[in-house]
Coordinates of C-alpha atoms and ligand atoms in Angstrom, one line a residue:
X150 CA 0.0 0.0 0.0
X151 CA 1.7 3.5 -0.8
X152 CA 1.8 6.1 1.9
X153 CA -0.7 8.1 -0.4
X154 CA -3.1 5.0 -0.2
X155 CA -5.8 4.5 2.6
X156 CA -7.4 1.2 3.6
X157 CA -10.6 1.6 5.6
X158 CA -12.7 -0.9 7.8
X159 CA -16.2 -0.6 8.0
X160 CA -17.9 -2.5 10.9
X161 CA -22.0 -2.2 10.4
X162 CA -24.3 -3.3 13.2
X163 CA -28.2 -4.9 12.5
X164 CA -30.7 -3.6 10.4
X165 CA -30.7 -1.9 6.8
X166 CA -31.0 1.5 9.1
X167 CA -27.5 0.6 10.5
X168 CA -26.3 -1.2 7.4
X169 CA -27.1 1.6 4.0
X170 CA -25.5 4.2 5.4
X171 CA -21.7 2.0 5.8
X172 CA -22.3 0.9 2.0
X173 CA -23.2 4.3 0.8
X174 CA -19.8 5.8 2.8
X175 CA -17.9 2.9 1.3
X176 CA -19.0 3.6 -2.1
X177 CA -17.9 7.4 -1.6
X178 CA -14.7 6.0 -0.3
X179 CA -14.3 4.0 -3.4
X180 CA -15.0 7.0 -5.3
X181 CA -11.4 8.0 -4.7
X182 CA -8.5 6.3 -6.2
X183 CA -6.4 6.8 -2.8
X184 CA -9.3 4.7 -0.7
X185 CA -9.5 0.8 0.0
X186 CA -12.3 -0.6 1.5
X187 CA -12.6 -3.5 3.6
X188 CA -16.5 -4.7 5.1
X189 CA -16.6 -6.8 7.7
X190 CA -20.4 -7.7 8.0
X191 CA -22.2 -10.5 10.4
X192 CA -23.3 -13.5 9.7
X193 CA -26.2 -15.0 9.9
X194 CA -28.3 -11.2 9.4
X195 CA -31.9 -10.5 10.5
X196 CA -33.1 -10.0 7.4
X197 CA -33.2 -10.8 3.8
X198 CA -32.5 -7.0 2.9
X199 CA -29.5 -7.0 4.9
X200 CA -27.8 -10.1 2.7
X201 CA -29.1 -8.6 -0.5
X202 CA -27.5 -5.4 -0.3
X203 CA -24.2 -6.7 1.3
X204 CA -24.4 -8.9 -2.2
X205 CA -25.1 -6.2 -4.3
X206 CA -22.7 -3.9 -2.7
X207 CA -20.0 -6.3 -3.3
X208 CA -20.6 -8.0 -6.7
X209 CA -20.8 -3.5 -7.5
X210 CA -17.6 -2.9 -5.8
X211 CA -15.2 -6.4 -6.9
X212 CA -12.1 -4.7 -5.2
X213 CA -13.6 -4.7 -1.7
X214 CA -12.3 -7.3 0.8
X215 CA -15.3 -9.0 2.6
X216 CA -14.2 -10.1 5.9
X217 CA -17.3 -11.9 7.3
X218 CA -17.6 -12.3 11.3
X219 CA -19.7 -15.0 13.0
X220 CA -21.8 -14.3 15.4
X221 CA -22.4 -15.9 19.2
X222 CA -26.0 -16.6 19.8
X223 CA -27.4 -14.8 22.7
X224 CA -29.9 -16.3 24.9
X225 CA -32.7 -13.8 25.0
X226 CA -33.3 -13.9 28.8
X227 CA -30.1 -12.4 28.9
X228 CA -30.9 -9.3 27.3
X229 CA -34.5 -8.4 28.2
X230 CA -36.4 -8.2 24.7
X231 CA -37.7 -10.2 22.0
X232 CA -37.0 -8.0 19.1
X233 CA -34.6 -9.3 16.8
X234 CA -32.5 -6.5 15.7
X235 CA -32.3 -5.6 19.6
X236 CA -30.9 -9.1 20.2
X237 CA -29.2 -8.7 17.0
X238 CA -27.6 -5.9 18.3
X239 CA -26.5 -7.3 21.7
X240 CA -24.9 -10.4 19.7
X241 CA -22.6 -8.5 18.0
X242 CA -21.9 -6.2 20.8
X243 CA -20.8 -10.1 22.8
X244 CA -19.1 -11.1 19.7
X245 CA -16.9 -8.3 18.8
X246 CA -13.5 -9.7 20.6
X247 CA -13.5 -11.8 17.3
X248 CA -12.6 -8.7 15.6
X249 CA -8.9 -8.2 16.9
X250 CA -7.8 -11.1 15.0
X251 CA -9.8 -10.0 11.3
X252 CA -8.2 -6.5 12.0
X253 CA -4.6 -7.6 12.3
X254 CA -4.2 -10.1 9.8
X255 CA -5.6 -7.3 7.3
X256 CA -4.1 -6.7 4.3
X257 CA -2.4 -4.1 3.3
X258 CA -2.5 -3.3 7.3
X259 CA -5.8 -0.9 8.1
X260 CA -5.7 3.1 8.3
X261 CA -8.8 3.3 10.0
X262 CA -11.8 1.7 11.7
X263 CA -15.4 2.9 11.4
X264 CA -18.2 1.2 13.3
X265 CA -21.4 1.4 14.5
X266 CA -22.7 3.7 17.3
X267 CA -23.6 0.2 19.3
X268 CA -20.3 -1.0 19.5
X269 CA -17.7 1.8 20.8
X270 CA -17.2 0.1 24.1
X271 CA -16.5 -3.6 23.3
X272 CA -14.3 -2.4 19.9
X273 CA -12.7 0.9 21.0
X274 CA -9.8 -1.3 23.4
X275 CA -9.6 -3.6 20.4
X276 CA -8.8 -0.7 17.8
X277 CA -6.6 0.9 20.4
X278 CA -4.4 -2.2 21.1
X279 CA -3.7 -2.4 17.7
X280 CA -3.0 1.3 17.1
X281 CA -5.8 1.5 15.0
X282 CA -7.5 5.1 14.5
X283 CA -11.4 4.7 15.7
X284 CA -14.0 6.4 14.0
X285 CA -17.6 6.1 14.5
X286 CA -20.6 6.5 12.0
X287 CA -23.6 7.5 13.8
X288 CA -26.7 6.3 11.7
X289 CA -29.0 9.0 12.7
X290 CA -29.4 12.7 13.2
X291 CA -26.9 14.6 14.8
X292 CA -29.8 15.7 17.2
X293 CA -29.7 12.5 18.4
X294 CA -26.3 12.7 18.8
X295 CA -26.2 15.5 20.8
X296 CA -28.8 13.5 23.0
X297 CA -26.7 10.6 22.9
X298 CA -23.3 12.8 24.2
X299 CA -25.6 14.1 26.5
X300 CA -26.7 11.0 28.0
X301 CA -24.6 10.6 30.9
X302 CA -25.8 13.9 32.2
X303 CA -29.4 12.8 31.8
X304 CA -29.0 9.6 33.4
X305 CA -27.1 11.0 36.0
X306 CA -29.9 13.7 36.4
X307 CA -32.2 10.5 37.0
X308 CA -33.5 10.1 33.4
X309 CA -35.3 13.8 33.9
X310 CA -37.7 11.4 36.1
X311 CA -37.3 13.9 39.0
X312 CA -37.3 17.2 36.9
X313 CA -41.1 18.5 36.0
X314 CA -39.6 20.1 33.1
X315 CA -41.0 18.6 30.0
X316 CA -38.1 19.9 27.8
X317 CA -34.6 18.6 27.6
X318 CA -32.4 21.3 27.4
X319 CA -28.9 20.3 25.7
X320 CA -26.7 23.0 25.6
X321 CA -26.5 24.7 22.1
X322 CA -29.7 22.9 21.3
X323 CA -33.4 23.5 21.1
X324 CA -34.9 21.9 23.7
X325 CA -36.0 18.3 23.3
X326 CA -39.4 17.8 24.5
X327 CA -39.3 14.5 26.9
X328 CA -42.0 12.6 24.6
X329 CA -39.3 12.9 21.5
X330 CA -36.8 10.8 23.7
X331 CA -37.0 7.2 22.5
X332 CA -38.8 5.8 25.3
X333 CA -36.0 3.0 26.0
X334 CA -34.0 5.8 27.4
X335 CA -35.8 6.9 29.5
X336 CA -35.9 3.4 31.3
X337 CA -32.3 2.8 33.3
X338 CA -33.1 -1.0 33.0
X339 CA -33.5 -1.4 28.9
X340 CA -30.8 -2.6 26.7
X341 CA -29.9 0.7 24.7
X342 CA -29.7 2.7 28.4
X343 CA -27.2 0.2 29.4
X344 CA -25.4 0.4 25.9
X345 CA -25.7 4.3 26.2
X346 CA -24.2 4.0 29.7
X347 CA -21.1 2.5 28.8
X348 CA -20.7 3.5 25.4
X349 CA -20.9 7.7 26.0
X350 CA -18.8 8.2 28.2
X351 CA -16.3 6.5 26.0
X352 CA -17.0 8.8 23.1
X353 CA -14.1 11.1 23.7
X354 CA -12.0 7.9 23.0
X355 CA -12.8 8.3 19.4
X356 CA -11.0 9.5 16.8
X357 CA -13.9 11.3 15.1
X358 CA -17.0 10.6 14.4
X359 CA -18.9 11.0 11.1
X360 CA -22.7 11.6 10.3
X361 CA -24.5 11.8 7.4
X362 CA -26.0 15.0 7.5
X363 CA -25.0 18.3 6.1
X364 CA -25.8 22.0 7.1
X365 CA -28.7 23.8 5.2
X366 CA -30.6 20.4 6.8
X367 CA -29.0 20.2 11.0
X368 CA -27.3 23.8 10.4
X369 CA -27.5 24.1 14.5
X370 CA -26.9 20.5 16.0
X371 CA -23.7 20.5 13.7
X372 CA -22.6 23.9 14.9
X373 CA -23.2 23.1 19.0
X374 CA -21.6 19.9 18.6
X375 CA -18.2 20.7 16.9
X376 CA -18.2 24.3 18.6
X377 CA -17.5 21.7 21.8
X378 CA -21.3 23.0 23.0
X379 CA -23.6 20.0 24.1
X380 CA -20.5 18.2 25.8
X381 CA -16.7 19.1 26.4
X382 CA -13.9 16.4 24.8
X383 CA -16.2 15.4 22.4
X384 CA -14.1 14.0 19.0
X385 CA -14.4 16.0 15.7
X386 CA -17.6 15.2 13.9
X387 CA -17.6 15.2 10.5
X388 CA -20.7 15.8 8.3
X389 CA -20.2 13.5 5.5
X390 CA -23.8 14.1 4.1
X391 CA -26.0 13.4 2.1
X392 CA -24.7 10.0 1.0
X393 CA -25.9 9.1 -2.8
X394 CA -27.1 5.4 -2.8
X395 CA -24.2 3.5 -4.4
X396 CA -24.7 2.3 -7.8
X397 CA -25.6 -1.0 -8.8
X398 CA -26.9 -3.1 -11.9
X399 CA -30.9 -2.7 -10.9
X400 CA -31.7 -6.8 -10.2
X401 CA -34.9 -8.1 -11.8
X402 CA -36.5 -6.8 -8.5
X403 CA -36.3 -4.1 -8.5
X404 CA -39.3 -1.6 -8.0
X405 CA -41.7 -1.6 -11.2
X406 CA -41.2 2.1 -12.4
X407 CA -43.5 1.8 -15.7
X408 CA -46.4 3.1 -13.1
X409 CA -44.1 6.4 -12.0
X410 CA -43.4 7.1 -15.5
X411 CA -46.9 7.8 -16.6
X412 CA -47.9 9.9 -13.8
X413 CA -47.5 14.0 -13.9
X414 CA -44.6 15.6 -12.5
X415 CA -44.5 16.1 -8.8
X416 CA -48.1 14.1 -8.7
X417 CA -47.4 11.3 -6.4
X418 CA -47.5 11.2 -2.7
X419 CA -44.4 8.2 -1.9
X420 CA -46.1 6.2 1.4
X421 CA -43.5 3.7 3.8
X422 CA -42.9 2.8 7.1
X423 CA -39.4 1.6 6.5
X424 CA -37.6 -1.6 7.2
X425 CA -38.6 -2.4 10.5
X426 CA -42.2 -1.0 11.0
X427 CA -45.4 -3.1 10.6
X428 CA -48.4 -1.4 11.2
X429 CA -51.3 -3.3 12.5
X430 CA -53.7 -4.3 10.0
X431 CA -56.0 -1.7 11.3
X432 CA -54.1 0.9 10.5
X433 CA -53.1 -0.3 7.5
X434 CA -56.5 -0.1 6.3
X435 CA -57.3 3.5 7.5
X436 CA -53.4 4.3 5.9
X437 CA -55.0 2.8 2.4
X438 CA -58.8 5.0 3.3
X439 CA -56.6 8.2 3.9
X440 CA -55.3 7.6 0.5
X441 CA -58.1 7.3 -1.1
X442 CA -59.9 10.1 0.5
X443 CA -57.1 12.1 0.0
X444 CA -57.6 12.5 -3.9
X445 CA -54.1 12.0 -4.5
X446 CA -51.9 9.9 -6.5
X447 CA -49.8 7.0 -4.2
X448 CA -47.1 4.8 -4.4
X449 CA -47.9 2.8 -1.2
X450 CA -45.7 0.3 0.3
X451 CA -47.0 -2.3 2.6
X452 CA -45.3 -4.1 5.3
X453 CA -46.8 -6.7 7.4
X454 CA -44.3 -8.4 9.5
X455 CA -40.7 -6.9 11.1
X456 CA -38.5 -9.2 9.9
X457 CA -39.1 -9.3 6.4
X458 CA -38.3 -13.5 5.7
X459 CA -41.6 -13.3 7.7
X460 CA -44.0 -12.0 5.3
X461 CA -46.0 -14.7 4.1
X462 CA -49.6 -13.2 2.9
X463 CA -50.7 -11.2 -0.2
X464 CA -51.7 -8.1 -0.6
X465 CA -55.5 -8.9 -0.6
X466 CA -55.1 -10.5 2.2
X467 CA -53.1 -7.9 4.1
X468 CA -55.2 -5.0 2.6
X469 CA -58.1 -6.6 2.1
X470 CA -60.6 -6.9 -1.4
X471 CA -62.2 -4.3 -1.2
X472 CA -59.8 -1.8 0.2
X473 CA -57.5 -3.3 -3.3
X474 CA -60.4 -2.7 -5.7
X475 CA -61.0 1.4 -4.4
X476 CA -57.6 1.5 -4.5
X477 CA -57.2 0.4 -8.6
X478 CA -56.6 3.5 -11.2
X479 CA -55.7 5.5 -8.2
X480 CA -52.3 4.6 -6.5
X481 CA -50.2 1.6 -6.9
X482 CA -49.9 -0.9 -4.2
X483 CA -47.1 -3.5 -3.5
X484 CA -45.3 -5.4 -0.7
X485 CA -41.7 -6.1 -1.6
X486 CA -38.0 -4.4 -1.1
X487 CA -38.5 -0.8 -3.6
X488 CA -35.6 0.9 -4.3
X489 CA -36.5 4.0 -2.5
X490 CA -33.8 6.4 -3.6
X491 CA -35.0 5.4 -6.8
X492 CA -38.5 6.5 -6.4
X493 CA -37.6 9.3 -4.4
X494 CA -35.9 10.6 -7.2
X495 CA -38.4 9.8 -9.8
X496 CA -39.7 13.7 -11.2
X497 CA -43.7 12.2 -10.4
X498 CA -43.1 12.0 -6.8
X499 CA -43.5 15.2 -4.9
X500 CA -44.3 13.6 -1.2
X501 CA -43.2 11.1 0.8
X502 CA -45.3 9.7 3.7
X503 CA -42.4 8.7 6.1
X504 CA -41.9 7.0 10.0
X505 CA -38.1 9.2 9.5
X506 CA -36.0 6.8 9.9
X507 CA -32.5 8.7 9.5
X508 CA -31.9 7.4 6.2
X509 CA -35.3 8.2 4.8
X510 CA -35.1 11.5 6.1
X511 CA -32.0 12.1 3.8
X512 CA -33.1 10.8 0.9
X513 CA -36.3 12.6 0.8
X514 CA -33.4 16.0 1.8
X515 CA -31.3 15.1 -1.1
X516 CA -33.9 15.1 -3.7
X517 CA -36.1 17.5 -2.6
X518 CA -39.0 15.8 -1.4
X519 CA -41.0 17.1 1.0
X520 CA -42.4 14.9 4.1
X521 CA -45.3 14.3 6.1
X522 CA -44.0 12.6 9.2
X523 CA -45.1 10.0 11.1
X524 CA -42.6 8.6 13.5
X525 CA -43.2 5.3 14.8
X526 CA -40.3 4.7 17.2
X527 CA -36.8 5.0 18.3
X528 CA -35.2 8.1 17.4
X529 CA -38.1 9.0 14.7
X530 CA -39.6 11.8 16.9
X531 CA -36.5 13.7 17.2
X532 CA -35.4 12.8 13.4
X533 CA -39.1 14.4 12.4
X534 CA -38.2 17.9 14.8
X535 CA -35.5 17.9 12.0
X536 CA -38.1 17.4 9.4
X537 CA -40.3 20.2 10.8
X538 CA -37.4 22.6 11.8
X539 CA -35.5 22.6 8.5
X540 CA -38.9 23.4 6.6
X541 CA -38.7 19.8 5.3
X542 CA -42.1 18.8 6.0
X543 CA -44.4 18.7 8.7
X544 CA -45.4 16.5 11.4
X545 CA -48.5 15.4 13.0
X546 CA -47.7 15.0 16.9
X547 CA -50.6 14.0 17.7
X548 CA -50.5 10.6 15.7
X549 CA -50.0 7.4 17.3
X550 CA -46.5 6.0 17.9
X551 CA -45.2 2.7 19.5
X552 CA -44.7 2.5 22.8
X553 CA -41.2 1.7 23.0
X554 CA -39.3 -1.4 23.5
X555 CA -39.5 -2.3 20.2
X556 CA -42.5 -4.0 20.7
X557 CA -45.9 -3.5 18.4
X558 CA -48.1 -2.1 21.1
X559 CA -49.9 0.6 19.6
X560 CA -53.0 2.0 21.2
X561 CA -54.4 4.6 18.8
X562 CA -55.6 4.1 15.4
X563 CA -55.1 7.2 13.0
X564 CA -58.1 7.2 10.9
X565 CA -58.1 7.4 7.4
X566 CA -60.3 11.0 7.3
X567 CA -57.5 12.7 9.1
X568 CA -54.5 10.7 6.9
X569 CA -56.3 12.1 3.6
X570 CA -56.9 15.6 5.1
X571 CA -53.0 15.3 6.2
X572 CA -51.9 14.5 2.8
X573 CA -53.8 16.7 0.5
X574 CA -51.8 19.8 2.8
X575 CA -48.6 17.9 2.2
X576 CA -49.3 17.7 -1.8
X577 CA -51.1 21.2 -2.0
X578 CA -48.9 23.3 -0.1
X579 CA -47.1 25.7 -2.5
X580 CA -44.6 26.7 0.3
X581 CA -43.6 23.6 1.7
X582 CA -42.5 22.5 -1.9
X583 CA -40.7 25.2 -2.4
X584 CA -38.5 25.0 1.1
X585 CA -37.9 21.1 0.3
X586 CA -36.6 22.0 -3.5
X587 CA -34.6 24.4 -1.3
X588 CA -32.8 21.9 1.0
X589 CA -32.3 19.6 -2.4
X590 CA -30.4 22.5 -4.1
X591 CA -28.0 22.7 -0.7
X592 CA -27.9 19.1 -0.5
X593 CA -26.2 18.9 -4.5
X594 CA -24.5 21.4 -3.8
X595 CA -22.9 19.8 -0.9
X596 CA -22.3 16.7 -3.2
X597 CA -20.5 19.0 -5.7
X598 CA -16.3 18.9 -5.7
X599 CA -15.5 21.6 -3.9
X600 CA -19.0 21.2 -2.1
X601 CA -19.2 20.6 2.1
X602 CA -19.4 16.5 1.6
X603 CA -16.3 16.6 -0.7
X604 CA -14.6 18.7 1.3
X605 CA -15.2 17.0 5.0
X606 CA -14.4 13.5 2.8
X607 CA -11.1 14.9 2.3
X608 CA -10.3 16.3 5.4
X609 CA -11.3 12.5 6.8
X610 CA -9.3 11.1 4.7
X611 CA -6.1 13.9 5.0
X612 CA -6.0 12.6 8.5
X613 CA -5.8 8.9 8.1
X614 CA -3.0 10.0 5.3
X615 CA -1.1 11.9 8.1
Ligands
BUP170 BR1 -38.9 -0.5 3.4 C1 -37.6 0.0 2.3 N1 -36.7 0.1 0.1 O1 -38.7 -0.9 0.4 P1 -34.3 4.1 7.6 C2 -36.5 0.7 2.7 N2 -35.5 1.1 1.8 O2 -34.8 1.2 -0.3 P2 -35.4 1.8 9.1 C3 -35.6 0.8 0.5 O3 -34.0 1.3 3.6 P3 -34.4 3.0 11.5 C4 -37.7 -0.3 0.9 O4 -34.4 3.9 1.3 C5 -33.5 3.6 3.6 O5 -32.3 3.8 3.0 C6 -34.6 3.3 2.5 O6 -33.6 3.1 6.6 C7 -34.3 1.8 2.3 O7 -35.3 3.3 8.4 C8 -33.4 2.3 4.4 O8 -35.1 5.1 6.8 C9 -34.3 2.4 5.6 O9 -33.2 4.7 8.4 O10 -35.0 1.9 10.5 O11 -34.5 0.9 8.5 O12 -36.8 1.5 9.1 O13 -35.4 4.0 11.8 O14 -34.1 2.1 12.7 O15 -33.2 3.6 10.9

């Protein structure tokens, strides 16, 4: 490897949330002729998604290494949840000492490591025992992050369980209202407390860390955080955002786009819940009523179980007859993997119904879609404060949301009067196209050489050449 060369580790934790965003950073890496990429993914995955992509990333990108690690089984009494990506997470979290030995025999011998959020305390003494620079890249808003750096205080405050204030105020933030906080930490006793616990205060052990998200879409939370605001000692951040979706030869399943090409420009409101969100089938049906009341034209994608090599009925049975037949001529339907960025980029769609997951969130920012929000868990809430703050879209609060711990618990039914009524102001509102188009333009601009992504890349990748 030439001194002017860089070889790069990328470590991904569970879930297509944790997993896109590590291809779509390799394939910028890659970009560069100075840049070598080696991925180092689990085995077995979750879900079908997760080994598709891995595939496609590597059969586009033939010069990456794939390292594969395999994973120790945990017994789920040990880690207080049923939901598989949770016990995903805290498998690979038990299995990472397998790592040293992947990391040293690399070759040409590594520049850099850069893992997931989840896993700074069980691989940060690894990377440091083998000199290895330690980067982390945080799959979600750098809100969050500034609640995640701020974490320590919060828990040490009691989890803001003894302070009436219904805010959380970060320094250099906007306050945080308590009911944006993803309810598993605000519990001391759930698994991503105790990962918080140990993992924050180790955060200052990093190298850097690197988000995708740009200004012009988290202009403050990037500001407070690398003007040393919400926490002192914590590592350079580097906005590394947006990230493109990495190119591939489009597989025979890819989403049907004949639909999207017939429809007018801007016409289409884009409807998903993401990769880990079932609805119930009652609000699946008032989801499909709302579109149909609301007059527009949909692209609507269904999902009826979590884990998606679970899905075993049809549409008509999962949206019923009837609900199919009203929805004919109007919207299109399905219930399989869609290339999102692909549809989100398509000139007919002009909204995008989303639970704002991070990755969602800055697709819909890069192409200049604007959002109606409708967080479903996690950090969604806080991801759709984004959404609303930036001019990006709005947000319902009043609409139902899980109540935490992965689990499918919802309570309230939105009703498919109110979803129509919410979408026809998404579509119809002259203003809120406008401001999303805006936050596009800054978000290629960004992308351009010369542009904040290009520039930050370089500056990441001037230090590992140092
Ligand atoms: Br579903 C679906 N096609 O059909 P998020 C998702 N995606 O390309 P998540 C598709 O998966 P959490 C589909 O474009 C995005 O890049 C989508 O990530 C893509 O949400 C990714 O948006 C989903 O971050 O979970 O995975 O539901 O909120 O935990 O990040």
């Amino acid at each position: 490897i030439s001194p002017q060369t860089t070889h790069v580790a990328l470590f991904p934790s569970a879930g297509m949330g944790h997993l896109i965003p590590f291809l779509r950073f390799g394939a910028l890496l890659l970009r560069r002729s100075n840049c070598r990429v080696t991925l180092i993914t689990i085995n077995p995955t979750v879900s079908l998604a997760e080994s598709q992509h891995t595939s496609q990333f590597l059969s586009a990108y033939p010069q990456v290494t794939h390292l594969q690690l395999n994973l120790i089984p945990v017994d789920p009494a040990t880690v207080n949840s049923d939901d598989p990506f949770w016990l995903q997470f805290e498998a690979v979290r038990r299995s990472a000492h397998l790592l040293g030995p992947l990391l040293s025999s690399a070759s040409p011998p590594l520049s850099a490591l850069v893992y997931d959020v989840s896993l700074i305390s069980p691989v940060i003494p690894i990377a440091e025992s083998l000199s290895l620079p330690s980067y982390v890249l945080f799959p979600a808003s750098a809100r969050m992050l500034s609640f995640v750096s701020y974490f320590p205080t919060f828990a040490a405050a009691g989890f803001g369980s003894t302070n009436s204030d219904p805010l959380l105020r970060i320094p250099g933030i906007s306050p945080i209202p308590r009911s944006s906080i993803p309810p598993p930490l605000l519990d001391p006793n759930s698994l991503f407390s105790r990962i918080l616990m140990e993992d924050s205060p180790n955060l200052s052990r990093l190298n850097g860390i690197l988000i995708n998200s740009f200004e012009g879409l988290e202009t403050e939370a990037l500001e407070a955080i690398n003007g040393g605001k919400v926490t002192k000692g914590s590592p350079p951040l580097f906005a590394v955002g947006p990230f493109p979706p990495f190119e591939f030869e489009k597989a025979e399943w890819s989403t049907p786009l004949n639909w999207l090409d017939q429809q007018p420009e801007g016409s289409v409101v884009y409807v998903s819940f993401g990769s880990r969100t079932a609805l119930s089938r009652d609000q699946i049906t008032e989801v499909g009523e709302g579109l149909v009341k609301s007059g527009c034209r949909f692209f609507w994608v269904v999902k009826d179980k979590k884990v998606d090599k679970e899905e075993d009925e049809g549409l008509n049975d999962v949206v019923g007859v009837e609900l199919m037949e009203k929805i004919r001529g109007r919207g299109l339907v399905v219930k399989q993997w869609v290339d999102q960025s692909e549809v989100l980029s398509h000139r007919a769609v002009g909204g995008f119904v989303s639970h704002c997951g991070w990755n969602s969130v800055g697709e819909a920012a890069l192409y200049g879609v604007r959002v109606l929000a409708w967080p479903q868990n996690g950090d969604q809430k806080i991801n759709a404060e984004v959404v609303r703050a930036s001019g990006l879209g709005i947000w319902v609060e009043s609409w139902g949301w899980r109540s935490g711990g992965g689990g499918d618990d919802r309570t309230v039914v939105v009703k498919g009067d109110e979803i129509g009524e919410r979408v026809r102001e998404l579509m119809g509102g002259e203003s809120l196209r406008l401001q999303a188009a805006k936050i596009g333009d800054v978000a290629r601009k960004a992308s351009e050489v010369g542009g904040t992504r290009e520039n930050t890349l370089e500056r990441f990748i001037g230090e590992l050449l140092e």
